[in-house]
Amino acid sequence: MKDIIEFIGSEIKKAVQHLKPYIIKYDIEIDKINPNVEKNKNIKNGDFSSNVAMTLGVKREDVIPFAKAICEQLPSKYFKKATVAGPGFINLELNEEFSHKVLVDILTQKENFCVDKKGKTNYEIEFVSANPTGLLHIGHARNAAIGDTLARIWEANGINVTREYYINDAGNQIEKLGMSVLIRYKQLFDLKDELPEDSYHGSEIIDVAKALKQEVNNRFVNITYNENGINDPDIESKNFIKDFSKNYLLNVIKDTLNKFGVHMDIWFPESFLYKEKLINKTIEALKDQIYAKDQALWLKTTKLGDDKDRVIVKSDGSYTYFLPDIAYHNLKLSRGYDKCFNIWGSDHMSYADRIKIAMQLFGYSKDQLVVLIMQMVRLIKDGKEFKMSKRSGNSLTLSDLIETIGKDAARWYLVSQPMATHLEIDINKALSKNNDNPLYYVQYAHARINQLLNKREYGMKREYDIVTDFSLLTSEYEKEIINQLLIYSRTLKNIAKTYEVNKLTLYLYNLAKAFHSFYANSKIIDDTNETLSRQRYWLCVCVKQVITNGLKLMSIEPLDKM
């Protein structure tokens, strides 16, 4: 199915091309015309509208005549009626023979409706990458829901997508993890070792310690963390504990993401950068952009707008966290992706600009690395913030969220607002079984249609019985549904370009609303008019199919009964 907004815009542009007197009088540049087209909120005003006549520099007294002239040029095979309203808005009523083609497309393409074939565009997206030192919390949950939904929508638009998780396994956090697990492990043998204040205190650390005990029994009870370095006689055992702990928690993270409907194509360990000496290679590759000062190495980020240059190697010879991040992002972009995406929390906003500058210093274009910033999440229950985790006693985990409201409700609500806004999830609302819950409202439409379809068979099992003539679907309720179906393709294409995944939940809600209005005001199966009943029946099938497709892009299972 064509992008209806783009199609109408192109027809309006063609119409303007025929209006030579206006083009000459106002020096209109045809190539720069990009008509704004919108679906009308009130179907009584027409199906779609455009303000193009008011945007091309035409004097006020000429706008309405200009708009009327555009209307006269629009082809009747696509437009049943074109009228001018207000100061120059063009209202368009589509030719039903043209608009009804979307129904045939849905019935024949089914789950592939608005799904493009894979093309040559390749994206990489990294969108969780929590340190493997604890459980995923609800901030990570929002990253996961947005990132995975965005990836699914890109794939529907024919883009090849690689999902990647960056494993921070080479920093001080892993040292601290190993120490925390060792102390908890020794406590299992009634030893009096105490956890330092800056260690990891979550209950998952006890789980790791118990698993370690089961693996090695009492082998490590005499190990301490007060000796370090190459001469440490316990270094091999400590490395074993670190690796065991990291892998245990990483498997918990993988399992949690799997339950949340998220899979990763690449699990990339930071340690690979050091093993392959990519840090040193990065310094060498950027040597013309680096200078020494105060016994440290600085990257010339002010060249591209940073407020100050940034240290990449400290005076003691150790690396700042900026340097391995530069190496990693360069490695990703060097694989040949058209774009690489990160989804980070709002506390990384200034850092996002910095890493993008570093990539430009490597020679990549400004737009090849895209960093999307996500605001925080909080849960509300009974009007108060709900933040106590059953597991950690601190922040709510993703597993807690899934257990509390379910995977599907969590996925819906986490993508339901623009990522740049703070998100509040009302637990009572998410669990409610009424129309105040938007997911329930959408699922109810799907279940209601399923119940309706099971009341009477119209040859669904034989594809040649599918209706191709929908000429009797002329009521405002039917036309509103058809217009909603027409803009599904546009919605997906818009999200692919703007990354605003919340527009999918809004679309599905509006489609469900159109169906519920149709259901309340129409006799769908009418024994007195078999032809009309048959056409309305297959219209319902189309709505059900698009709701199914849209929900599955969010990894939400559509319900057949409620």
Coordinates of C-alpha atoms in Angstrom, one line a residue:
M1 CA 0.0 0.0 0.0
K2 CA 1.3 3.5 -0.9
D3 CA 2.0 6.0 1.8
I4 CA -1.4 7.8 1.5
I5 CA -0.1 11.1 2.9
E6 CA 2.9 11.1 0.5
F7 CA 0.6 10.1 -2.4
I8 CA -1.9 12.9 -1.8
G9 CA 0.9 15.3 -1.4
S10 CA 2.3 14.3 -4.8
E11 CA -1.1 14.8 -6.4
I12 CA -1.4 18.2 -4.9
K13 CA 2.1 19.1 -6.2
K14 CA 1.1 17.9 -9.7
A15 CA -2.0 20.1 -9.5
V16 CA 0.0 23.2 -8.6
Q17 CA 2.3 22.5 -11.6
H18 CA -0.7 23.2 -13.9
L19 CA -1.4 26.6 -12.4
K20 CA 1.1 28.6 -14.5
P21 CA -0.3 32.0 -13.7
Y22 CA 0.1 31.5 -10.0
I23 CA 3.6 30.0 -10.4
I24 CA 4.8 32.9 -12.5
K25 CA 3.1 35.6 -10.4
Y26 CA 4.5 34.3 -7.1
D27 CA 7.7 32.7 -8.4
I28 CA 6.7 29.3 -6.9
E29 CA 9.5 26.8 -7.0
I30 CA 7.8 23.5 -7.8
D31 CA 10.8 21.3 -6.7
K32 CA 10.5 22.8 -3.2
I33 CA 6.8 22.2 -2.8
N34 CA 6.2 19.7 0.0
P35 CA 2.5 19.9 0.8
N36 CA 1.5 19.3 4.4
V37 CA -1.3 16.7 4.4
E38 CA -3.2 15.5 7.5
K39 CA -6.0 13.1 8.2
N40 CA -9.0 15.1 9.3
K41 CA -10.1 14.6 12.9
N42 CA -13.7 15.1 11.9
I43 CA -14.8 12.8 9.0
K44 CA -17.6 15.3 8.2
N45 CA -15.0 17.7 6.9
G46 CA -13.6 15.2 4.5
D47 CA -11.0 12.4 4.7
F48 CA -7.8 14.5 4.5
S49 CA -6.8 18.1 4.3
S50 CA -3.9 20.4 3.3
N51 CA -2.9 23.9 4.0
V52 CA -0.7 24.0 0.9
A53 CA -2.4 27.1 -0.6
M54 CA -1.4 29.2 2.4
T55 CA 2.3 28.1 2.5
L56 CA 3.5 29.1 -1.0
G57 CA 3.7 32.9 -0.5
V58 CA 0.4 33.7 -2.2
K59 CA -1.2 37.0 -1.1
R60 CA -4.1 36.6 1.2
E61 CA -6.7 37.8 -1.3
D62 CA -5.5 35.1 -3.8
V63 CA -5.3 32.2 -1.4
I64 CA -8.9 31.0 -1.7
P65 CA -8.9 31.3 -5.5
F66 CA -5.6 29.5 -5.6
A67 CA -6.9 26.7 -3.3
K68 CA -10.0 26.3 -5.5
A69 CA -7.8 26.1 -8.6
I70 CA -5.8 23.3 -7.0
C71 CA -9.0 21.5 -6.2
E72 CA -10.2 21.7 -9.8
Q73 CA -6.9 20.0 -11.0
L74 CA -7.1 17.0 -8.7
P75 CA -8.0 13.8 -10.6
S76 CA -11.5 12.4 -9.9
K77 CA -10.2 8.8 -10.0
Y78 CA -8.6 9.5 -6.6
F79 CA -10.7 12.3 -5.2
K80 CA -14.5 12.2 -5.0
K81 CA -14.7 15.8 -3.7
A82 CA -12.2 18.6 -3.0
T83 CA -13.5 21.8 -1.3
V84 CA -12.0 24.9 0.3
A85 CA -12.7 25.9 3.9
G86 CA -11.7 28.7 6.2
P87 CA -8.8 30.9 5.0
G88 CA -7.7 28.4 2.4
F89 CA -7.7 24.8 3.7
I90 CA -8.3 22.1 1.1
N91 CA -10.6 19.3 2.3
L92 CA -10.4 16.1 0.4
E93 CA -12.8 13.3 0.2
L94 CA -11.3 10.2 -1.4
N95 CA -12.8 8.2 -4.2
E96 CA -14.1 5.1 -2.5
E97 CA -12.9 2.8 -5.2
F98 CA -9.4 4.1 -4.6
S99 CA -9.5 4.1 -0.8
H100 CA -11.0 0.6 -0.5
K101 CA -7.9 -0.9 -2.1
V102 CA -6.3 -0.8 1.3
L103 CA -8.8 -3.4 2.5
V104 CA -7.9 -5.8 -0.3
D105 CA -4.2 -5.2 0.5
I106 CA -4.7 -6.1 4.1
L107 CA -6.8 -9.2 3.3
T108 CA -4.2 -10.6 0.9
Q109 CA -1.0 -9.5 2.6
K110 CA -2.1 -10.2 6.2
E111 CA 0.9 -10.2 8.5
N112 CA 3.0 -8.7 5.7
F113 CA 0.8 -5.7 5.2
C114 CA 3.0 -2.6 5.2
V115 CA 6.1 -4.8 5.6
D116 CA 8.8 -3.9 3.0
K117 CA 11.3 -6.4 1.6
K118 CA 14.8 -6.2 3.1
G119 CA 16.9 -3.5 1.4
K120 CA 20.5 -2.4 1.5
T121 CA 20.2 -0.1 4.5
N122 CA 21.8 -1.4 7.7
Y123 CA 21.3 -0.1 11.2
E124 CA 22.9 -1.1 14.5
I125 CA 21.3 -0.2 17.8
E126 CA 22.6 -0.6 21.3
F127 CA 19.8 0.0 23.8
V128 CA 20.3 -1.7 27.2
S129 CA 24.0 -2.4 28.0
A130 CA 23.6 -2.5 31.8
N131 CA 26.7 -3.5 33.7
P132 CA 26.6 -7.2 34.5
T133 CA 26.9 -6.4 38.2
G134 CA 23.2 -6.6 39.1
L135 CA 19.6 -6.9 37.9
L136 CA 18.0 -4.8 35.2
H137 CA 15.9 -2.0 36.7
I138 CA 12.9 -0.2 35.2
G139 CA 15.1 2.5 33.6
H140 CA 16.7 -0.4 31.6
A141 CA 13.2 -1.6 30.9
R142 CA 12.2 1.6 29.1
N143 CA 15.4 1.4 27.0
A144 CA 14.7 -2.2 26.2
A145 CA 11.0 -1.6 25.2
I146 CA 11.8 1.4 23.1
G147 CA 14.9 0.0 21.4
D148 CA 13.4 -3.3 20.5
T149 CA 10.1 -1.8 19.2
L150 CA 12.1 0.7 17.1
A151 CA 14.2 -2.2 15.7
R152 CA 11.0 -4.1 14.8
I153 CA 9.5 -1.1 13.0
W154 CA 12.8 -0.5 11.1
E155 CA 12.7 -4.1 10.0
A156 CA 9.1 -3.7 8.9
N157 CA 10.3 -0.8 6.8
G158 CA 12.9 -3.0 5.1
I159 CA 15.9 -2.0 7.1
N160 CA 18.4 -4.6 8.3
V161 CA 18.9 -4.2 12.0
T162 CA 21.6 -5.5 14.4
R163 CA 20.8 -5.3 18.1
E164 CA 23.9 -5.1 20.3
Y165 CA 24.7 -5.3 24.0
Y166 CA 27.9 -3.8 25.3
I167 CA 29.2 -5.8 28.2
N168 CA 31.3 -3.7 30.6
D169 CA 33.6 -6.5 31.8
A170 CA 36.9 -4.7 32.0
G171 CA 36.4 -1.9 34.5
N172 CA 36.4 -1.4 38.3
Q173 CA 32.8 -2.5 38.5
I174 CA 33.8 -6.1 37.8
E175 CA 36.6 -5.9 40.4
K176 CA 34.0 -4.7 42.9
L177 CA 31.6 -7.4 41.8
G178 CA 34.2 -10.1 42.4
M179 CA 35.0 -8.7 45.9
S180 CA 31.3 -8.5 46.8
V181 CA 30.6 -12.1 45.7
L182 CA 33.6 -13.4 47.5
I183 CA 32.6 -11.8 50.8
R184 CA 29.0 -13.1 50.4
Y185 CA 30.5 -16.5 49.6
K186 CA 32.6 -16.5 52.7
Q187 CA 29.6 -15.5 54.8
L188 CA 27.9 -18.7 53.7
F189 CA 30.6 -20.4 55.7
D190 CA 29.9 -18.3 58.7
L191 CA 33.0 -16.2 58.3
K192 CA 32.7 -12.6 59.6
D193 CA 33.8 -10.7 56.5
E194 CA 31.7 -7.5 56.0
L195 CA 30.7 -5.9 52.8
P196 CA 32.3 -2.4 52.3
E197 CA 29.8 0.4 51.9
D198 CA 30.7 0.9 48.2
S199 CA 30.2 -2.8 47.2
Y200 CA 27.2 -4.4 45.7
H201 CA 24.5 -5.2 48.3
G202 CA 21.6 -6.5 46.2
S203 CA 20.2 -9.9 47.0
E204 CA 21.3 -11.2 43.6
I205 CA 24.9 -11.1 44.9
I206 CA 23.9 -13.7 47.5
D207 CA 22.4 -15.8 44.7
V208 CA 25.7 -15.6 42.9
A209 CA 27.6 -16.6 46.0
K210 CA 25.4 -19.6 46.6
A211 CA 26.0 -20.7 43.0
L212 CA 29.7 -20.2 43.5
K213 CA 29.6 -22.3 46.6
Q214 CA 27.8 -25.1 44.8
E215 CA 30.4 -24.9 42.0
V216 CA 33.6 -24.8 44.1
N217 CA 32.6 -25.8 47.6
N218 CA 35.0 -24.3 50.1
R219 CA 37.9 -23.7 47.7
F220 CA 38.0 -19.9 48.1
V221 CA 37.3 -19.4 51.8
N222 CA 40.9 -18.3 52.6
I223 CA 41.1 -15.7 49.8
T224 CA 41.2 -12.0 50.6
Y225 CA 41.0 -8.9 48.5
N226 CA 43.8 -7.0 50.3
E227 CA 46.5 -8.2 47.9
N228 CA 46.5 -7.2 44.3
G229 CA 48.8 -7.2 41.3
I230 CA 50.8 -9.6 39.3
N231 CA 52.4 -11.1 42.4
D232 CA 49.1 -11.8 44.1
P233 CA 49.1 -15.6 44.8
D234 CA 45.3 -15.6 44.6
I235 CA 45.0 -13.7 41.3
E236 CA 43.9 -16.8 39.3
S237 CA 41.2 -17.6 41.8
K238 CA 40.0 -14.0 41.9
N239 CA 39.8 -14.0 38.1
F240 CA 37.7 -17.1 38.3
I241 CA 35.3 -15.5 40.8
K242 CA 35.0 -12.4 38.7
D243 CA 34.3 -14.4 35.5
F244 CA 31.9 -16.7 37.3
S245 CA 30.0 -13.7 38.8
K246 CA 29.9 -11.8 35.6
N247 CA 28.7 -14.7 33.6
Y248 CA 26.1 -15.7 36.2
L249 CA 24.6 -12.2 36.2
L250 CA 24.8 -11.9 32.4
N251 CA 22.8 -15.0 32.1
V252 CA 20.2 -13.6 34.4
I253 CA 20.1 -10.4 32.3
K254 CA 19.7 -12.5 29.1
D255 CA 16.9 -14.5 30.7
T256 CA 15.1 -11.4 31.8
L257 CA 15.4 -9.8 28.4
N258 CA 14.1 -13.0 26.8
K259 CA 11.1 -13.0 29.0
F260 CA 10.6 -9.3 28.0
G261 CA 10.6 -10.3 24.3
V262 CA 14.0 -8.8 23.6
H263 CA 16.9 -10.6 21.9
M264 CA 20.4 -9.4 21.0
D265 CA 22.3 -10.3 17.9
I266 CA 25.7 -9.3 19.4
W267 CA 26.9 -9.5 23.0
F268 CA 30.1 -7.5 22.8
P269 CA 32.6 -7.6 25.7
E270 CA 34.6 -4.5 26.5
S271 CA 37.6 -6.8 27.3
F272 CA 37.8 -7.5 23.5
L273 CA 39.1 -4.0 23.0
Y274 CA 42.0 -4.6 25.3
K275 CA 42.7 -8.1 24.1
E276 CA 42.9 -6.9 20.5
K277 CA 44.9 -3.7 21.5
L278 CA 42.2 -1.5 20.0
I279 CA 42.7 1.2 22.6
N280 CA 46.3 1.8 21.5
K281 CA 45.2 1.6 17.8
T282 CA 42.6 4.3 18.6
I283 CA 45.2 6.6 20.0
E284 CA 47.4 6.0 17.0
A285 CA 44.5 6.6 14.5
L286 CA 43.6 9.9 16.3
K287 CA 47.2 11.1 16.9
D288 CA 46.6 14.3 14.8
Q289 CA 43.7 15.1 17.0
I290 CA 45.5 14.5 20.3
Y291 CA 48.0 16.6 22.3
A292 CA 49.9 16.2 25.6
K293 CA 49.3 18.6 28.5
D294 CA 50.0 18.1 32.2
Q295 CA 51.4 14.6 31.5
A296 CA 47.9 13.6 30.1
L297 CA 46.6 13.1 26.6
W298 CA 43.8 15.3 25.4
L299 CA 41.4 15.0 22.5
K300 CA 40.7 18.2 20.5
T301 CA 36.9 18.0 20.9
T302 CA 36.6 21.8 20.9
K303 CA 37.3 21.7 17.2
L304 CA 33.7 20.6 16.7
G305 CA 31.9 22.6 19.3
D306 CA 32.7 21.0 22.7
D307 CA 33.1 23.4 25.6
K308 CA 36.5 22.0 26.4
D309 CA 39.0 19.4 25.2
R310 CA 38.7 16.0 26.9
V311 CA 41.3 13.9 28.6
I312 CA 41.5 10.4 27.2
V313 CA 44.7 9.2 29.1
K314 CA 45.3 10.4 32.6
S315 CA 48.6 11.6 34.0
D316 CA 49.1 8.3 35.7
G317 CA 48.8 6.5 32.4
S318 CA 45.3 5.1 33.0
Y319 CA 42.5 5.5 30.5
T320 CA 39.4 7.6 31.1
Y321 CA 36.1 5.8 30.2
F322 CA 35.9 8.0 27.2
L323 CA 38.7 6.3 25.4
P324 CA 37.4 2.7 25.3
D325 CA 34.0 4.2 24.3
I326 CA 35.6 5.9 21.4
A327 CA 37.4 2.7 20.3
Y328 CA 34.1 0.7 20.6
H329 CA 32.0 3.2 18.6
N330 CA 34.7 3.4 15.9
L331 CA 34.7 -0.4 15.7
K332 CA 30.9 -0.5 15.3
L333 CA 30.9 2.2 12.6
S334 CA 33.8 0.5 10.8
R335 CA 31.5 -2.6 10.2
G336 CA 29.7 -0.6 7.5
Y337 CA 26.4 0.3 9.1
D338 CA 24.6 3.3 7.6
K339 CA 23.8 4.4 11.1
C340 CA 24.6 3.4 14.6
F341 CA 22.1 4.2 17.4
N342 CA 22.5 4.4 21.2
I343 CA 19.6 4.8 23.6
W344 CA 21.0 6.4 26.8
G345 CA 19.6 7.9 30.0
S346 CA 19.2 11.7 30.4
D347 CA 22.4 11.7 32.6
H348 CA 24.4 11.0 29.5
M349 CA 23.1 14.0 27.5
S350 CA 26.3 16.0 27.4
Y351 CA 28.4 12.8 26.9
A352 CA 26.3 12.0 23.8
D353 CA 27.5 15.2 22.1
R354 CA 31.1 14.3 23.1
I355 CA 31.1 10.8 21.6
K356 CA 29.5 12.1 18.4
I357 CA 32.3 14.6 18.1
A358 CA 34.9 11.9 18.6
M359 CA 33.4 9.9 15.7
Q360 CA 33.5 13.0 13.5
L361 CA 37.2 13.4 14.4
F362 CA 37.5 9.8 13.1
G363 CA 36.1 11.0 9.8
Y364 CA 32.5 9.8 10.1
S365 CA 29.6 12.1 9.2
K366 CA 27.7 13.9 11.9
D367 CA 24.6 11.8 11.3
Q368 CA 26.2 8.3 11.3
L369 CA 26.0 8.1 15.1
V370 CA 22.6 8.9 16.6
V371 CA 22.2 9.1 20.4
L372 CA 18.6 9.0 21.6
I373 CA 18.1 10.3 25.2
M374 CA 15.5 8.7 27.4
Q375 CA 14.0 10.2 30.5
M376 CA 13.4 8.3 33.7
V377 CA 10.5 6.1 34.7
R378 CA 8.6 5.9 37.9
L379 CA 5.7 3.7 39.0
I380 CA 2.6 5.1 40.8
K381 CA 0.2 3.0 42.9
D382 CA -2.7 4.4 44.8
G383 CA -1.5 7.9 44.1
K384 CA 1.9 7.3 45.6
E385 CA 5.3 6.4 44.1
F386 CA 5.9 2.6 44.1
K387 CA 9.6 1.9 44.2
M388 CA 10.4 -0.8 46.7
S389 CA 11.8 -3.9 45.0
K390 CA 11.1 -7.3 46.3
R391 CA 14.6 -8.4 45.3
S392 CA 17.0 -5.6 45.9
G393 CA 15.1 -3.6 48.5
N394 CA 16.0 -0.5 46.4
S395 CA 15.0 0.3 42.8
L396 CA 12.3 -1.7 41.1
T397 CA 13.7 -4.3 38.7
L398 CA 12.5 -5.3 35.3
S399 CA 11.5 -8.7 36.6
D400 CA 9.4 -7.0 39.3
L401 CA 7.7 -4.9 36.7
I402 CA 6.9 -8.0 34.6
E403 CA 5.6 -9.8 37.7
T404 CA 3.5 -6.8 38.8
I405 CA 1.7 -5.8 35.6
G406 CA 2.7 -8.4 33.0
K407 CA 5.1 -8.3 30.1
D408 CA 2.6 -7.0 27.6
A409 CA 1.3 -4.1 29.8
A410 CA 4.9 -3.2 30.6
R411 CA 5.9 -3.1 26.9
W412 CA 2.9 -1.0 26.1
Y413 CA 3.3 1.6 28.8
L414 CA 7.0 1.9 28.5
V415 CA 6.7 3.0 24.8
S416 CA 3.5 5.0 25.2
Q417 CA 5.1 8.4 25.9
P418 CA 7.8 10.3 24.0
M419 CA 11.2 9.2 25.3
A420 CA 12.2 12.8 26.0
T421 CA 9.5 13.1 28.6
H422 CA 9.4 11.6 32.1
L423 CA 7.2 8.6 32.3
E424 CA 4.8 7.6 35.1
I425 CA 3.1 4.2 35.0
D426 CA 0.0 4.0 37.1
I427 CA -0.1 0.4 38.3
N428 CA -3.8 0.5 39.1
K429 CA -4.6 1.8 35.6
A430 CA -2.3 -0.8 33.9
L431 CA -4.1 -3.6 35.7
S432 CA -7.6 -2.2 35.2
K433 CA -10.1 -4.0 33.0
N434 CA -11.9 -0.9 31.6
N435 CA -11.5 1.7 28.8
D436 CA -9.4 3.9 31.0
N437 CA -6.6 1.4 30.3
P438 CA -5.5 2.1 26.6
L439 CA -4.0 -1.4 26.2
Y440 CA -7.2 -3.0 27.4
Y441 CA -9.2 -0.8 25.1
V442 CA -7.1 -1.9 22.1
Q443 CA -7.1 -5.6 23.2
Y444 CA -10.9 -5.4 23.7
A445 CA -11.3 -4.3 20.1
H446 CA -9.3 -7.3 18.9
A447 CA -11.2 -9.7 21.2
R448 CA -14.6 -8.2 20.2
I449 CA -13.8 -8.7 16.5
N450 CA -12.7 -12.2 17.1
Q451 CA -15.9 -13.0 18.9
L452 CA -17.9 -11.4 16.1
L453 CA -16.0 -13.4 13.4
N454 CA -16.7 -16.6 15.2
K455 CA -20.5 -16.0 15.2
R456 CA -20.8 -16.6 11.5
E457 CA -18.6 -18.0 8.7
Y458 CA -18.2 -16.3 5.4
G459 CA -15.8 -18.7 3.7
M460 CA -12.7 -17.4 5.6
K461 CA -11.0 -20.7 5.0
R462 CA -11.1 -20.2 1.2
E463 CA -9.1 -17.1 0.1
Y464 CA -11.1 -16.8 -3.2
D465 CA -14.1 -16.0 -1.1
I466 CA -12.5 -12.8 0.2
V467 CA -14.6 -9.7 -0.8
T468 CA -13.0 -7.3 -3.2
D469 CA -16.0 -5.0 -3.6
F470 CA -16.5 -2.7 -0.6
S471 CA -18.8 -0.2 -2.3
L472 CA -21.5 -0.3 0.4
L473 CA -19.1 0.9 3.1
T474 CA -20.1 4.5 3.0
S475 CA -21.1 5.5 6.5
E476 CA -18.9 7.9 8.4
Y477 CA -18.0 5.2 10.9
E478 CA -16.8 2.9 8.1
K479 CA -15.0 5.7 6.3
E480 CA -13.2 6.6 9.6
I481 CA -11.9 3.0 10.0
I482 CA -10.7 2.9 6.4
N483 CA -8.9 6.2 6.8
Q484 CA -7.2 4.9 9.9
L485 CA -6.1 1.8 8.0
L486 CA -4.8 4.1 5.2
I487 CA -2.4 5.9 7.5
Y488 CA -0.9 2.7 9.1
S489 CA 1.9 2.7 6.5
R490 CA 2.5 6.4 7.1
T491 CA 2.7 5.9 10.8
L492 CA 5.4 3.2 10.5
K493 CA 7.4 5.2 8.0
N494 CA 7.2 8.3 10.3
I495 CA 8.4 6.3 13.3
A496 CA 11.3 4.8 11.3
K497 CA 12.4 8.4 10.6
T498 CA 11.6 10.2 13.8
Y499 CA 12.2 7.3 16.3
E500 CA 8.9 8.3 18.1
V501 CA 7.7 4.8 18.9
N502 CA 4.9 6.2 21.1
K503 CA 3.0 7.1 17.9
L504 CA 2.3 3.4 17.4
T505 CA 0.4 3.1 20.7
L506 CA -1.5 6.3 19.7
Y507 CA -2.3 4.9 16.3
L508 CA -3.6 1.6 17.7
Y509 CA -5.7 3.4 20.2
N510 CA -7.3 5.6 17.5
L511 CA -8.0 2.6 15.3
A512 CA -9.6 0.8 18.2
K513 CA -11.7 3.9 19.0
A514 CA -12.9 4.0 15.3
F515 CA -13.9 0.3 15.5
H516 CA -15.7 0.7 18.8
S517 CA -17.7 3.6 17.4
F518 CA -18.5 1.6 14.3
Y519 CA -19.6 -1.4 16.4
A520 CA -21.9 0.8 18.6
N521 CA -23.6 2.5 15.7
S522 CA -23.8 -0.3 13.0
K523 CA -25.5 -3.6 12.6
I524 CA -22.5 -5.5 11.4
I525 CA -24.2 -8.8 10.5
D526 CA -27.6 -8.0 9.1
D527 CA -29.7 -10.8 7.7
T528 CA -31.7 -8.4 5.6
N529 CA -28.7 -7.3 3.6
E530 CA -26.3 -10.1 3.0
T531 CA -23.9 -8.1 0.8
L532 CA -23.5 -5.3 3.3
S533 CA -23.0 -7.8 6.1
R534 CA -20.3 -9.6 4.1
Q535 CA -18.4 -6.3 3.4
R536 CA -18.6 -5.2 7.0
Y537 CA -17.5 -8.6 8.1
W538 CA -14.3 -8.4 6.1
L539 CA -13.8 -4.8 7.2
C540 CA -13.6 -6.2 10.8
V541 CA -11.1 -8.8 9.6
C542 CA -8.9 -5.9 8.4
V543 CA -9.1 -4.1 11.6
K544 CA -8.2 -7.2 13.6
Q545 CA -5.3 -7.9 11.3
V546 CA -3.8 -4.4 11.6
I547 CA -4.2 -4.4 15.4
T548 CA -2.4 -7.8 15.5
N549 CA 0.4 -6.5 13.3
G550 CA 0.8 -3.3 15.4
L551 CA 0.8 -5.1 18.7
K552 CA 3.4 -7.6 17.5
L553 CA 5.7 -4.8 16.6
M554 CA 5.7 -4.1 20.3
S555 CA 6.1 -7.8 21.2
I556 CA 2.6 -7.8 22.6
E557 CA 0.3 -10.8 22.1
P558 CA -3.2 -9.8 20.8
L559 CA -6.0 -11.4 22.8
D560 CA -8.8 -13.4 21.2
K561 CA -11.0 -13.3 24.3
M562 CA -11.0 -11.2 27.5

